[in-house]
PDB file of C-alpha atoms in Angstrom:
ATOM      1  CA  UNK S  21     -66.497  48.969  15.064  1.00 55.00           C
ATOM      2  CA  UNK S  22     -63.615  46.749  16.079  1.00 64.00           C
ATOM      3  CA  UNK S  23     -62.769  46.314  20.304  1.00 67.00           C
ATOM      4  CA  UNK S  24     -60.148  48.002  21.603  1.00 59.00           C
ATOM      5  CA  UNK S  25     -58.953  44.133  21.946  1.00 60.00           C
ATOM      6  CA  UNK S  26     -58.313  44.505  17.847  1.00 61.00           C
ATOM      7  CA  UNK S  27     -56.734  48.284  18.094  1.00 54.00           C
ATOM      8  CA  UNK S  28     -54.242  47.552  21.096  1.00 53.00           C
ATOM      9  CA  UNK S  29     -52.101  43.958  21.185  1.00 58.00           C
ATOM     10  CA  UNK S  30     -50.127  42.680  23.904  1.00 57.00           C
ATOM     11  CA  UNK S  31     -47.318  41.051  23.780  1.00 59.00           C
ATOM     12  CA  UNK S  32     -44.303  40.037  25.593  1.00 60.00           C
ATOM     13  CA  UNK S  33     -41.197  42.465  26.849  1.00 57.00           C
ATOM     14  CA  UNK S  34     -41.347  46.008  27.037  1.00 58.00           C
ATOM     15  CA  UNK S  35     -41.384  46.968  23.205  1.00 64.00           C
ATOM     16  CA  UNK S  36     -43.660  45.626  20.664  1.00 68.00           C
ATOM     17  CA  UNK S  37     -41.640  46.616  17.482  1.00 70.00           C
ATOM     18  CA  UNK S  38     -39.066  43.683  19.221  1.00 76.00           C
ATOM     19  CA  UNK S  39     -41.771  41.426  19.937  1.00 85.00           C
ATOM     20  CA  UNK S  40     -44.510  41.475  17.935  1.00 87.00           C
ATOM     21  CA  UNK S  41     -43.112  42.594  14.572  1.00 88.00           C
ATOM     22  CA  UNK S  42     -40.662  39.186  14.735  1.00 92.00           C
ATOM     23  CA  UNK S  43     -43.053  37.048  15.967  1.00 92.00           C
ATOM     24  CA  UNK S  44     -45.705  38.204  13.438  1.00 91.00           C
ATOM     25  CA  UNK S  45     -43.171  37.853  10.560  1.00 94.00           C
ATOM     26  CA  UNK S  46     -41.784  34.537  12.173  1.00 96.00           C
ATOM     27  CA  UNK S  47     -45.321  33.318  11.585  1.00 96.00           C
ATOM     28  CA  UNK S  48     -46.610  34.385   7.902  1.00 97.00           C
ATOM     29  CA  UNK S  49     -43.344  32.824   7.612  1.00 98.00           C
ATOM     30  CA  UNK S  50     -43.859  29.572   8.779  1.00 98.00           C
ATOM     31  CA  UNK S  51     -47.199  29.689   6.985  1.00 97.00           C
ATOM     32  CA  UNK S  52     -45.531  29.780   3.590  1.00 97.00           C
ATOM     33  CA  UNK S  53     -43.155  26.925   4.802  1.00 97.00           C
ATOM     34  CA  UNK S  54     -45.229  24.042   6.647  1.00 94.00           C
ATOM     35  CA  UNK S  55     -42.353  21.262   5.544  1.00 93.00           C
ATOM     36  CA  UNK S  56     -39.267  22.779   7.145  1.00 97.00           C
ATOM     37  CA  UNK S  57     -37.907  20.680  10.127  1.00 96.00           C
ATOM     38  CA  UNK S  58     -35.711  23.529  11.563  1.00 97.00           C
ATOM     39  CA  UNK S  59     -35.381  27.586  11.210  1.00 98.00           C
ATOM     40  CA  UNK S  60     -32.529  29.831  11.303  1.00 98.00           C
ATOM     41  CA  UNK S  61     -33.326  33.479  12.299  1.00 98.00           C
ATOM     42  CA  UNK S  62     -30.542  35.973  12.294  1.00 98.00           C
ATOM     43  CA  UNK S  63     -31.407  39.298  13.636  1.00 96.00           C
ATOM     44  CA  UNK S  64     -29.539  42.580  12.701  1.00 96.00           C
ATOM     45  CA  UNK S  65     -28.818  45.913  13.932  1.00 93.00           C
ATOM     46  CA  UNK S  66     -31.262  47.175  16.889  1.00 90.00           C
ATOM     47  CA  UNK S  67     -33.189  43.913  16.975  1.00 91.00           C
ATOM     48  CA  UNK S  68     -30.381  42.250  17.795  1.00 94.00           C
ATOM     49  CA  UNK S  69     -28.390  45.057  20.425  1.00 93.00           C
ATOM     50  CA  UNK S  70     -31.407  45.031  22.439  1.00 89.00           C
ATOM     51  CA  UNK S  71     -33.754  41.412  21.651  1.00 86.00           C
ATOM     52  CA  UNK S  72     -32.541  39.491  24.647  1.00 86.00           C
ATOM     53  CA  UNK S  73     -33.637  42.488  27.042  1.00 87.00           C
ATOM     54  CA  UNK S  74     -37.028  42.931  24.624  1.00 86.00           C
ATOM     55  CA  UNK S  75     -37.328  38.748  24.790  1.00 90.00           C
ATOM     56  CA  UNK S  76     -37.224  38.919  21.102  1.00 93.00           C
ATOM     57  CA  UNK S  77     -35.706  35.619  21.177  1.00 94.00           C
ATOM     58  CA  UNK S  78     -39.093  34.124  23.187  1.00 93.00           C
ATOM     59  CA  UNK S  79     -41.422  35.642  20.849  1.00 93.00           C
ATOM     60  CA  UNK S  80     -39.649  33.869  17.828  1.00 96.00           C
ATOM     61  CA  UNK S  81     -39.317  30.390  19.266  1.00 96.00           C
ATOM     62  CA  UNK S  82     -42.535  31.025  20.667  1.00 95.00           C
ATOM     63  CA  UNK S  83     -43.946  30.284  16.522  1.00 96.00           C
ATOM     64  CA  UNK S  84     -40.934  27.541  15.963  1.00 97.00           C
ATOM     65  CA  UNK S  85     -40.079  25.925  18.740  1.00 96.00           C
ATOM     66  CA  UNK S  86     -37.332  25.957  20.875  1.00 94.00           C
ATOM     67  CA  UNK S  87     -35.457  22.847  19.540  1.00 95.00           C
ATOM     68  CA  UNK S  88     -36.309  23.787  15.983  1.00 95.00           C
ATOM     69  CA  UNK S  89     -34.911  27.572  15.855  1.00 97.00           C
ATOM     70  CA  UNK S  90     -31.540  28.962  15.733  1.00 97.00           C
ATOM     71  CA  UNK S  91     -31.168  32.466  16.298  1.00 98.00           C
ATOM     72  CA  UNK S  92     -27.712  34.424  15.160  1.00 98.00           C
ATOM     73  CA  UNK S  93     -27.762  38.390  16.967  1.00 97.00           C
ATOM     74  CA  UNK S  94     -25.905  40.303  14.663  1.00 97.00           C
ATOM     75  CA  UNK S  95     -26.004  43.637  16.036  1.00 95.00           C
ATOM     76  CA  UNK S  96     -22.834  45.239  13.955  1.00 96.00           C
ATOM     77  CA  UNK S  97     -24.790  44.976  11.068  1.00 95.00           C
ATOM     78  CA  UNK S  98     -27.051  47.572  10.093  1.00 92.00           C
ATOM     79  CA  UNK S  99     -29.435  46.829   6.957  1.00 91.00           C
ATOM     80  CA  UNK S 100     -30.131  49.420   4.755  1.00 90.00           C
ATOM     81  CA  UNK S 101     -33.671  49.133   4.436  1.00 89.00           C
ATOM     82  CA  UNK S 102     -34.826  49.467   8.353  1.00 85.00           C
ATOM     83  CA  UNK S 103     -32.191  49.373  11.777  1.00 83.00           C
ATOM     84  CA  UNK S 104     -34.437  46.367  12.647  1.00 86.00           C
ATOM     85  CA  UNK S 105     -33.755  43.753  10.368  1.00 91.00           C
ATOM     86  CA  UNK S 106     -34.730  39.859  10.462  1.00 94.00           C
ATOM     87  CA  UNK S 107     -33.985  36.864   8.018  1.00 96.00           C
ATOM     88  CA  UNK S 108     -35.534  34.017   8.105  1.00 98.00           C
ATOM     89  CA  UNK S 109     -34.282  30.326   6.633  1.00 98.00           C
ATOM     90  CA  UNK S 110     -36.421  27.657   6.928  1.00 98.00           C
ATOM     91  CA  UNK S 111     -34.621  23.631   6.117  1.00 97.00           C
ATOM     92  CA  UNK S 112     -35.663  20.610   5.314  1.00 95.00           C
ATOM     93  CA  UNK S 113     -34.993  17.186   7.210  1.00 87.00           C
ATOM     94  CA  UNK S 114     -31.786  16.737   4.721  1.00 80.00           C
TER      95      UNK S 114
END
């Protein structure tokens, strides 16, 4: 049987679809891309009308860094495939 520590996750701001989701994609993403020097992260439609107040934003450049992440808040557009949407670029040194 797992712990309830396994079940139940904490994370930061008051919604974890805003927190946890992004950060948990943000990092399977840098998995896949250990080279890049810097990440672009563009958030759309309800991510990015309410990720400030959800500290969305912390959560991501919590897994890049700071210095190394760019993040664009595009909350006019709505993808068709969920109304919280994230893309994420990763770039070399060049």
């Amino acid at each position: 049987m797992k712990s309830i520590r396994d079940v139940y996750k904490i994370g930061k701001g008051p919604s974890s679809s805003h927190t946890m989701g992004p950060r948990k994609a943000a990092m399977i993403f840098k998995e896949k891309n250990p080279g890049a020097a810097r990440f672009e992260v563009t958030l759309y439609g309800s991510l990015a009308a309410t990720g400030k107040g959800h500290l969305t934003d912390v959560a991501i450049e919590d897994v890049f860094g700071k210095e190394n992440c760019t993040i664009f808040w595009r909350s006019n557009i709505i993808l068709p495939q969920h109304p919280n949407g994230i893309l994420c670029e990763a770039f070399g040194p060049d």
